[in-house]
């Protein structure tokens, strides 16, 4: 079994480590030559691919692990070499645009987009580690013409690194992620930006504040790509935040204890229903 | 040494446990009879006080550990019995209004407000535990006439349970807390409230999203009191959030990658500067 991975950052690198550990041959590419060299030296990547991605031709599985706005371009670049590749997948945090790109590129039958819910705020090859996907949910988004065999291959592939696959339609995925992943990222960054302006450091915060700002450490390049790629859903979610903040701000200003309490109660009820 | 604690919730209860463990006699009051009974039965509270708080008279230290909007009223109730009490303090998350109340009640000389940065999202006697303050910062806010002996007593008192005291002016405390504590609470609750509306559960979130929403589990009564008591600073901080969200939302809508990246970069820089 041979797997080609394009992008050896935190997620792509961690996937490569898990696969190498199980004896899978990993063909790797990263636009950073230093990262590619380090991945080769560590023995995780068996063979380095060049920028033409021609070496992908020999792989059973092709995985894109690059910022989501770069993924369609790299899928196009790899296309000439994908004829005999049984499964084409990725690890991006948005799914609609890449699923649509795969369909338009004539790769839809073998394409199953994947979004492993693992990672947190770390980034880069140096932070990657084996075991990242163990017990993590991975959302699988087929195209409208993906064949059942490809879906089964995707399930087996992600299960082999310990993840728990679940199918989801790409549009629904992006709408849900805007709320459950992209919005927490935006509010963590928001808090961090305001604290920076007030010259308050992270070490000044209590444990709760530190938890609330942990995601601010995430990769700006990755999150810029996600926000732009999922712009419609993300801007709608941010607008909903603005409205709710204005509502609670006005309730506090007019000392409306019942309305303020209802706000905190709604959050507490949600938390407790876990 | 005798310490009277009014309010045996998570913070007051944890303080009582630490003191009892060191052999201090704890006189306790809670408006819940069940909590008061449990605290007596556990041996943490040596003597239960009644609602007149008359028993406070025999204490060396008096600690208010109730929601911040209840604290001035209880300080007034306790006043007739505080003549021989060497230190009057509290554990509230806002400081200005109680410090001012102590001054107006003629208790300023012996009053040192305290805010231990410990707790997180738990609440209630049942969640209280010994060791909560170990290594935690505690911000001490004297009144404008607090005598140096009282400040020294407050330092020694909080050090005795493992906390690290630091002095801060009450107004500055409340302004800083609006940003570094109250705002993270508001954004966590905000996320939780929006996720509840979308019927997304906490277990659907990845680790980062769970961190960002942990504070939503905090006590609604406590946070309603804090938001109302610190209304001026909190509403200003929320308004700053709304402005920054509107700015990044517009940048995403017009696909301004540089502006969106600058937003995430600001948060990432702050995080990395830790």
Coordinates of C-alpha atoms in Angstrom, one line a residue:
Chain A
X1 CA 0.0 0.0 0.0
X2 CA 1.3 3.4 -1.0
X3 CA -0.1 6.8 0.0
X4 CA 0.9 10.1 -1.5
X5 CA 0.4 13.1 0.8
X6 CA 0.7 16.7 -0.5
X7 CA 1.4 19.1 2.4
X8 CA 3.3 17.9 5.5
X9 CA 2.0 20.4 8.0
X10 CA 0.4 19.4 11.3
X11 CA -2.4 17.3 9.9
X12 CA -0.6 15.9 6.8
X13 CA 2.5 15.3 8.8
X14 CA 0.6 13.5 11.6
X15 CA -1.2 11.3 9.0
X16 CA 2.1 10.5 7.4
X17 CA 3.5 9.4 10.8
X18 CA 0.5 7.1 11.5
X19 CA 0.8 5.5 8.1
X20 CA 4.6 5.0 8.2
X21 CA 4.2 3.4 11.6
X22 CA 1.8 0.8 10.1
X23 CA 4.3 0.0 7.4
X24 CA 2.6 2.0 4.6
X25 CA 4.9 3.6 2.0
X26 CA 4.4 7.3 2.2
X27 CA 5.2 9.5 -0.8
X28 CA 5.4 13.1 0.4
X29 CA 5.5 16.6 -1.0
X30 CA 5.7 20.0 0.8
X31 CA 6.5 23.3 -0.7
X32 CA 9.0 23.8 2.0
X33 CA 12.2 21.9 1.1
X34 CA 13.3 22.0 4.7
X35 CA 10.1 20.3 5.8
X36 CA 10.4 17.7 3.0
X37 CA 14.0 17.0 4.0
X38 CA 13.1 16.6 7.7
X39 CA 10.2 14.2 6.8
X40 CA 12.6 12.1 4.7
X41 CA 15.3 12.1 7.3
X42 CA 12.8 11.0 10.0
X43 CA 12.0 7.9 7.9
X44 CA 8.3 8.9 7.8
X45 CA 8.3 9.9 4.1
X46 CA 9.8 7.1 2.0
X47 CA 10.1 9.1 -1.2
X48 CA 9.9 12.9 -1.7
X49 CA 7.8 14.0 -4.7
X50 CA 8.8 16.9 -6.8
X51 CA 6.5 19.9 -7.6
X52 CA 5.2 18.2 -10.8
X53 CA 3.6 15.6 -8.5
X54 CA 4.3 13.0 -11.3
X55 CA 5.3 10.5 -8.6
X56 CA 1.7 10.4 -7.4
X57 CA 1.0 8.0 -10.3
X58 CA 2.2 5.0 -8.3
X59 CA 0.0 5.6 -5.2
X60 CA -3.1 3.8 -4.1
X61 CA -4.4 6.8 -2.2
X62 CA -3.8 10.6 -2.8
X63 CA -4.3 13.0 0.1
X64 CA -4.4 16.8 -0.1
X65 CA -3.3 18.4 3.2
X66 CA -2.9 22.0 2.2
X67 CA -4.8 25.2 3.1
X68 CA -8.3 24.9 1.6
X69 CA -7.9 27.7 -0.9
X70 CA -4.8 26.0 -2.4
X71 CA -6.4 22.6 -2.6
X72 CA -8.3 22.9 -6.0
X73 CA -5.2 24.2 -7.7
X74 CA -3.1 21.3 -6.5
X75 CA -5.8 18.8 -7.4
X76 CA -5.7 20.2 -10.9
X77 CA -1.8 19.9 -10.9
X78 CA -2.0 16.3 -9.8
X79 CA -4.9 15.3 -12.1
X80 CA -2.7 13.9 -15.0
X81 CA -1.1 11.5 -12.5
X82 CA -4.2 10.2 -10.8
X83 CA -5.4 7.7 -13.4
X84 CA -4.6 4.6 -11.3
X85 CA -5.2 6.1 -7.9
X86 CA -8.1 4.3 -6.1
X87 CA -9.0 7.0 -3.6
X88 CA -8.6 10.8 -3.7
X89 CA -9.2 12.5 -0.4
X90 CA -8.1 15.5 1.7
X91 CA -8.1 16.8 5.3
X92 CA -9.5 20.4 4.8
X93 CA -11.8 22.1 7.2
X94 CA -14.2 23.2 4.4
X95 CA -15.6 20.7 1.9
X96 CA -18.0 22.2 -0.6
X97 CA -15.5 24.0 -2.9
X98 CA -13.1 21.0 -3.2
X99 CA -15.9 18.5 -3.7
X100 CA -17.2 20.7 -6.5
X101 CA -13.6 21.1 -7.9
X102 CA -13.2 17.3 -8.0
X103 CA -16.5 17.0 -9.9
X104 CA -15.5 19.6 -12.4
X105 CA -12.1 18.0 -12.9
X106 CA -13.7 14.6 -13.7
X107 CA -12.4 13.1 -10.5
X108 CA -15.7 12.9 -8.7
X109 CA -16.1 9.1 -8.8
X110 CA -13.0 8.5 -6.7
X111 CA -13.2 11.6 -4.6
X112 CA -14.2 11.5 -0.9
X113 CA -13.5 14.7 0.9
X114 CA -12.5 14.2 4.6
X115 CA -12.4 16.5 7.6
X116 CA -10.8 15.0 10.7
X117 CA -11.9 16.8 13.8
X118 CA -8.5 16.8 15.3
X119 CA -5.8 19.4 15.6
X120 CA -6.6 22.2 17.9
X121 CA -4.3 25.2 17.6
X122 CA -1.0 23.6 16.6
X123 CA 0.5 23.9 13.1
X124 CA 3.5 22.7 11.1
X125 CA 5.5 19.5 10.5
X126 CA 7.5 20.1 13.8
X127 CA 4.2 19.9 15.8
X128 CA 2.9 16.8 14.0
X129 CA 2.6 13.5 15.9
X130 CA 1.5 9.9 15.5
X131 CA -1.8 9.1 17.1
X132 CA -3.5 12.4 16.4
X133 CA -6.6 10.8 14.8
X134 CA -7.1 8.1 17.4
X135 CA -10.7 8.3 18.5
X136 CA -11.3 11.5 16.4
X137 CA -14.4 11.9 14.3
X138 CA -13.7 12.3 10.6
X139 CA -16.5 13.7 8.4
X140 CA -16.5 12.2 4.9
X141 CA -18.1 14.2 2.1
X142 CA -18.4 12.3 -1.2
X143 CA -19.2 14.0 -4.5
X144 CA -22.5 13.5 -6.2
X145 CA -21.0 10.7 -8.3
X146 CA -18.6 9.1 -5.9
X147 CA -18.9 5.3 -6.3
X148 CA -19.6 3.2 -3.2
X149 CA -16.2 1.4 -3.5
X150 CA -14.5 4.8 -3.0
X151 CA -16.6 5.6 0.0
X152 CA -15.7 2.2 1.5
X153 CA -12.0 2.8 0.7
X154 CA -12.2 6.2 2.5
X155 CA -13.8 4.6 5.6
X156 CA -11.2 1.9 5.7
X157 CA -8.4 4.4 5.2
X158 CA -9.4 6.7 8.1
X159 CA -10.3 3.8 10.3
X160 CA -6.8 2.4 9.8
X161 CA -5.4 5.5 11.7
X162 CA -7.9 5.2 14.5
X163 CA -10.5 7.7 13.3
X164 CA -14.3 7.3 13.4
X165 CA -15.8 8.1 10.0
X166 CA -19.2 9.6 9.5
X167 CA -20.8 10.6 6.2
X168 CA -22.1 14.2 5.6
X169 CA -23.2 16.2 2.6
X170 CA -20.6 18.9 1.8
X171 CA -22.9 21.9 1.9
X172 CA -24.3 20.7 5.3
X173 CA -20.8 20.2 6.5
X174 CA -19.8 23.7 5.7
X175 CA -22.9 25.2 7.3
X176 CA -22.4 23.3 10.5
X177 CA -18.6 23.9 10.6
X178 CA -19.2 27.7 10.4
X179 CA -21.0 27.4 13.7
X180 CA -19.2 24.6 15.5
X181 CA -15.6 25.2 14.4
X182 CA -15.1 28.5 12.5
X183 CA -17.0 30.6 14.9
X184 CA -15.1 29.4 18.0
X185 CA -11.9 30.2 16.0
X186 CA -13.2 33.7 15.2
X187 CA -14.2 34.5 18.9
X188 CA -10.9 33.2 20.2
X189 CA -9.0 35.4 17.8
X190 CA -11.3 38.3 18.6
X191 CA -10.6 38.0 22.4
X192 CA -6.9 37.7 21.7
X193 CA -6.9 40.8 19.4
X194 CA -8.7 42.9 22.0
X195 CA -6.5 41.7 24.8
X196 CA -3.4 42.5 22.7
X197 CA -4.7 46.0 22.2
X198 CA -5.2 46.4 26.0
X199 CA -1.7 45.0 26.6
X200 CA -3.0 42.1 28.6
X201 CA -1.0 38.9 28.3
X202 CA -2.2 35.3 28.1
X203 CA -0.5 34.5 31.4
X204 CA -2.6 37.2 33.1
X205 CA -5.7 35.1 32.4
X206 CA -7.3 32.5 34.6
X207 CA -7.8 29.0 33.4
X208 CA -11.2 29.7 31.8
X209 CA -9.8 32.7 29.9
X210 CA -6.9 30.6 28.7
X211 CA -9.2 27.9 27.4
X212 CA -11.4 30.5 25.6
X213 CA -8.3 31.9 23.8
X214 CA -6.4 28.7 23.0
X215 CA -7.6 28.6 19.4
X216 CA -6.1 32.1 18.8
X217 CA -2.7 30.2 18.4
X218 CA -3.9 28.5 15.2
X219 CA -2.3 29.1 11.8
X220 CA -3.4 32.5 10.3
X221 CA -2.8 31.2 6.8
X222 CA -5.0 28.1 7.3
X223 CA -7.8 30.2 8.9
X224 CA -7.7 32.9 6.3
X225 CA -8.2 30.2 3.7
X226 CA -11.1 28.6 5.7
X227 CA -12.9 32.0 6.3
X228 CA -12.6 33.0 2.6
X229 CA -13.6 29.5 1.3
X230 CA -16.6 29.3 3.6
X231 CA -17.4 33.1 3.4
X232 CA -21.2 32.9 3.0
X233 CA -21.7 30.7 6.1
X234 CA -19.0 32.3 8.2
X235 CA -20.2 35.9 7.6
X236 CA -23.8 34.8 8.4
X237 CA -22.5 33.2 11.7
X238 CA -20.5 36.4 12.6
X239 CA -23.6 38.6 11.9
X240 CA -25.6 36.4 14.3
X241 CA -22.9 36.9 16.9
X242 CA -23.1 40.7 16.4
X243 CA -26.8 40.7 16.9
X244 CA -26.7 38.6 20.0
X245 CA -23.9 40.7 21.5
X246 CA -25.9 43.9 20.8
X247 CA -28.9 42.3 22.5
X248 CA -27.1 41.3 25.7
X249 CA -25.2 44.6 25.7
X250 CA -28.4 46.6 25.7
X251 CA -29.9 44.3 28.4
X252 CA -26.9 45.0 30.6
X253 CA -27.1 48.7 30.0
X254 CA -30.7 48.9 31.0
X255 CA -29.9 46.6 34.0
X256 CA -32.4 44.0 32.8
X257 CA -31.4 41.2 35.1
X258 CA -34.0 38.8 33.7
X259 CA -32.8 39.2 30.1
X260 CA -29.1 39.0 31.1
X261 CA -29.8 35.9 33.2
X262 CA -31.7 34.4 30.2
X263 CA -28.5 34.8 28.1
X264 CA -26.2 33.1 30.6
X265 CA -28.9 30.4 31.3
X266 CA -29.1 29.5 27.6
X267 CA -25.3 28.9 27.5
X268 CA -25.4 27.0 30.8
X269 CA -28.3 24.8 29.7
X270 CA -26.5 23.9 26.4
X271 CA -23.3 23.1 28.4
X272 CA -25.2 21.0 30.9
X273 CA -27.0 19.0 28.2
X274 CA -23.7 17.6 27.0
Chain B
X1 CA -7.9 31.7 64.5
X2 CA -11.5 31.9 63.5
X3 CA -12.8 32.7 60.0
X4 CA -16.5 33.5 59.2
X5 CA -17.5 32.7 55.6
X6 CA -20.9 33.9 54.2
X7 CA -21.7 31.8 51.1
X8 CA -20.5 28.2 50.8
X9 CA -20.6 27.9 47.0
X10 CA -17.7 26.7 44.9
X11 CA -15.3 29.5 46.0
X12 CA -16.5 30.0 49.6
X13 CA -16.8 26.2 50.1
X14 CA -13.3 25.6 48.7
X15 CA -11.9 28.3 50.9
X16 CA -13.6 26.7 53.9
X17 CA -12.1 23.3 53.1
X18 CA -8.6 24.8 52.9
X19 CA -9.0 26.6 56.2
X20 CA -10.5 23.6 58.0
X21 CA -7.7 21.4 56.7
X22 CA -5.1 23.8 58.4
X23 CA -7.0 23.6 61.7
X24 CA -8.8 27.0 61.4
X25 CA -12.2 27.2 63.0
X26 CA -14.7 28.0 60.2
X27 CA -18.0 29.7 61.0
X28 CA -20.2 29.3 58.0
X29 CA -23.5 30.6 56.6
X30 CA -25.4 29.8 53.4
X31 CA -28.9 30.7 52.5
X32 CA -29.4 27.1 51.5
X33 CA -30.0 25.1 54.7
X34 CA -29.1 21.9 52.8
X35 CA -25.7 23.3 51.9
X36 CA -25.1 24.5 55.4
X37 CA -26.0 21.1 56.8
X38 CA -23.7 19.4 54.4
X39 CA -20.9 21.7 55.3
X40 CA -21.4 21.0 59.0
X41 CA -21.7 17.3 58.5
X42 CA -18.4 17.2 56.5
X43 CA -16.7 18.8 59.4
X44 CA -15.5 21.7 57.3
X45 CA -17.8 24.2 59.0
X46 CA -17.4 24.1 62.8
X47 CA -20.3 26.3 63.6
X48 CA -23.3 27.3 61.4
X49 CA -24.3 30.9 61.6
X50 CA -27.9 32.1 61.5
X51 CA -29.2 34.7 59.1
X52 CA -28.7 37.5 61.6
X53 CA -24.9 36.8 61.2
X54 CA -24.6 37.7 64.9
X55 CA -22.1 34.8 65.3
X56 CA -19.6 36.7 63.1
X57 CA -18.7 38.8 66.1
X58 CA -16.3 36.1 67.3
X59 CA -14.3 35.8 64.1
X60 CA -10.8 37.2 63.2
X61 CA -11.6 37.3 59.5
X62 CA -14.9 37.8 57.7
X63 CA -15.3 36.6 54.1
X64 CA -18.1 37.4 51.8
X65 CA -18.5 34.7 49.1
X66 CA -21.8 35.5 47.5
X67 CA -22.8 36.9 44.1
X68 CA -21.4 40.4 43.8
X69 CA -24.7 42.2 43.6
X70 CA -25.7 40.5 47.0
X71 CA -22.5 41.4 48.7
X72 CA -23.1 45.0 49.8
X73 CA -26.5 44.1 51.4
X74 CA -24.8 41.2 53.3
X75 CA -22.0 43.5 54.4
X76 CA -24.6 45.9 55.8
X77 CA -26.3 43.0 57.6
X78 CA -23.0 41.9 59.1
X79 CA -21.8 45.4 60.1
X80 CA -23.2 45.4 63.7
X81 CA -21.2 42.3 64.4
X82 CA -17.9 43.3 62.8
X83 CA -16.5 45.6 65.5
X84 CA -13.7 43.2 66.6
X85 CA -13.1 41.5 63.3
X86 CA -9.5 42.3 62.1
X87 CA -10.0 41.7 58.4
X88 CA -13.0 42.0 56.2
X89 CA -12.6 40.6 52.7
X90 CA -14.5 38.8 49.9
X91 CA -13.9 36.7 46.8
X92 CA -16.0 38.5 44.2
X93 CA -15.1 38.9 40.5
X94 CA -15.8 42.7 40.6
X95 CA -14.3 45.0 43.2
X96 CA -15.3 48.6 42.8
X97 CA -18.9 48.5 44.1
X98 CA -18.0 46.5 47.2
X99 CA -15.0 48.6 48.1
X100 CA -17.1 51.7 47.8
X101 CA -19.9 50.1 49.9
X102 CA -17.3 49.2 52.6
X103 CA -16.1 52.8 52.6
X104 CA -19.7 54.2 52.9
X105 CA -20.5 51.7 55.7
X106 CA -17.5 52.9 57.7
X107 CA -15.6 49.6 57.3
X108 CA -13.0 50.9 54.9
X109 CA -10.0 50.7 57.3
X110 CA -10.3 46.9 57.7
X111 CA -11.6 46.1 54.3
X112 CA -9.5 44.5 51.6
X113 CA -11.4 43.2 48.6
X114 CA -10.0 40.0 47.1
X115 CA -10.5 38.3 43.7
X116 CA -8.9 34.9 43.5
X117 CA -8.3 33.9 39.8
X118 CA -9.4 30.4 40.3
X119 CA -12.6 28.6 39.6
X120 CA -13.4 28.1 36.0
X121 CA -16.9 27.0 35.2
X122 CA -17.9 25.0 38.2
X123 CA -20.3 26.2 40.9
X124 CA -21.9 25.1 44.2
X125 CA -20.7 23.5 47.4
X126 CA -20.8 20.0 45.9
X127 CA -18.1 21.1 43.4
X128 CA -15.9 22.8 46.0
X129 CA -12.5 21.3 46.8
X130 CA -9.4 21.8 48.9
X131 CA -6.4 23.2 47.1
X132 CA -8.4 25.4 44.6
X133 CA -6.2 28.4 45.4
X134 CA -2.9 26.7 45.3
X135 CA -0.7 28.8 42.9
X136 CA -3.6 31.0 41.9
X137 CA -3.2 34.7 41.7
X138 CA -5.4 36.7 44.0
X139 CA -5.9 40.4 43.3
X140 CA -6.3 42.5 46.5
X141 CA -8.1 45.8 46.3
X142 CA -8.0 47.9 49.4
X143 CA -10.3 50.8 50.0
X144 CA -8.9 54.4 50.0
X145 CA -8.5 54.2 53.9
X146 CA -7.5 50.6 54.4
X147 CA -4.7 50.6 57.0
X148 CA -1.5 48.8 56.2
X149 CA -2.0 46.1 58.9
X150 CA -5.3 45.1 57.1
X151 CA -3.4 44.7 53.8
X152 CA -0.8 42.6 55.5
X153 CA -3.5 40.5 57.1
X154 CA -5.1 40.0 53.7
X155 CA -1.8 39.0 52.1
X156 CA -1.1 36.5 54.9
X157 CA -4.6 35.1 54.8
X158 CA -4.5 34.4 51.1
X159 CA -0.9 33.1 51.2
X160 CA -2.0 30.6 53.9
X161 CA -4.2 28.8 51.3
X162 CA -1.5 28.8 48.7
X163 CA -2.6 31.9 46.7
X164 CA -0.2 34.6 45.3
X165 CA -1.5 38.0 46.3
X166 CA -1.0 41.1 44.1
X167 CA -2.4 44.6 44.9
X168 CA -4.6 46.4 42.4
X169 CA -6.8 49.5 42.5
X170 CA -10.5 48.5 42.4
X171 CA -11.4 50.6 39.3
X172 CA -8.4 49.3 37.4
X173 CA -9.3 45.8 38.5
X174 CA -12.8 46.1 37.1
X175 CA -11.7 47.6 33.8
X176 CA -9.1 44.8 33.3
X177 CA -11.5 42.1 34.3
X178 CA -14.1 43.2 31.8
X179 CA -11.5 42.3 29.1
X180 CA -9.6 39.4 30.6
X181 CA -12.4 37.5 32.4
X182 CA -15.9 38.9 31.7
X183 CA -15.5 39.1 28.0
X184 CA -14.3 35.4 27.6
X185 CA -17.3 34.5 29.7
X186 CA -19.6 36.4 27.3
X187 CA -18.1 35.0 24.1
X188 CA -18.3 31.4 25.5
X189 CA -21.9 31.9 26.4
X190 CA -22.5 33.5 23.1
X191 CA -21.1 30.5 21.2
X192 CA -23.1 28.1 23.4
X193 CA -26.4 30.1 22.8
X194 CA -25.9 30.1 19.0
X195 CA -25.0 26.4 19.0
X196 CA -28.1 25.6 21.1
X197 CA -30.2 27.4 18.5
X198 CA -28.6 25.3 15.7
X199 CA -29.2 22.1 17.8
X200 CA -25.5 21.4 17.7
X201 CA -24.3 19.6 20.9
X202 CA -21.1 20.2 22.8
X203 CA -19.9 16.6 22.0
X204 CA -20.1 17.4 18.3
X205 CA -17.3 19.9 18.8
X206 CA -13.6 19.3 18.4
X207 CA -11.2 19.9 21.3
X208 CA -10.7 23.6 20.3
X209 CA -14.4 24.3 20.2
X210 CA -14.9 22.5 23.5
X211 CA -12.2 24.7 25.1
X212 CA -13.8 27.8 23.7
X213 CA -17.2 26.9 25.2
X214 CA -16.1 25.6 28.6
X215 CA -17.0 28.8 30.4
X216 CA -20.6 28.6 29.2
X217 CA -21.1 26.1 32.0
X218 CA -20.5 28.8 34.7
X219 CA -23.2 29.9 37.1
X220 CA -25.8 32.2 35.4
X221 CA -26.7 33.9 38.7
X222 CA -23.1 34.7 39.4
X223 CA -22.4 36.0 35.9
X224 CA -25.6 38.0 35.8
X225 CA -24.5 39.7 39.0
X226 CA -21.0 40.4 37.6
X227 CA -22.3 41.8 34.3
X228 CA -24.7 44.1 36.0
X229 CA -22.2 45.2 38.7
X230 CA -19.5 45.9 36.1
X231 CA -22.0 47.2 33.4
X232 CA -20.0 50.2 32.2
X233 CA -16.8 48.3 31.5
X234 CA -18.6 45.1 30.2
X235 CA -20.8 47.0 27.8
X236 CA -17.8 48.9 26.5
X237 CA -15.9 45.6 25.9
X238 CA -18.9 44.0 24.2
X239 CA -19.3 47.0 21.9
X240 CA -15.6 46.7 21.0
X241 CA -16.3 43.0 20.1
X242 CA -19.2 44.0 17.9
X243 CA -17.0 46.6 16.0
X244 CA -14.2 44.1 15.5
X245 CA -16.6 41.4 14.3
X246 CA -18.2 43.7 11.8
X247 CA -14.8 44.7 10.5
X248 CA -13.7 41.1 9.9
X249 CA -17.1 40.1 8.6
X250 CA -16.9 42.9 5.9
X251 CA -13.3 41.9 5.1
X252 CA -14.4 38.2 4.5
X253 CA -17.4 39.4 2.4
X254 CA -15.2 41.4 0.1
X255 CA -12.6 38.5 0.0
X256 CA -9.9 40.8 1.4
X257 CA -7.3 38.1 2.3
X258 CA -4.8 40.6 3.7
X259 CA -7.3 42.1 6.1
X260 CA -8.6 38.7 7.2
X261 CA -5.1 37.4 7.6
X262 CA -4.2 40.5 9.7
X263 CA -7.1 39.6 12.1
X264 CA -5.9 36.0 12.6
X265 CA -2.2 37.2 12.8
X266 CA -3.0 39.6 15.6
X267 CA -4.5 36.8 17.6
X268 CA -1.7 34.4 16.8
X269 CA 1.0 36.9 17.7
X270 CA -0.7 37.6 21.1
X271 CA -0.9 33.8 21.7
X272 CA 2.7 33.3 20.8
X273 CA 3.9 36.1 23.0
X274 CA 2.8 34.2 26.0

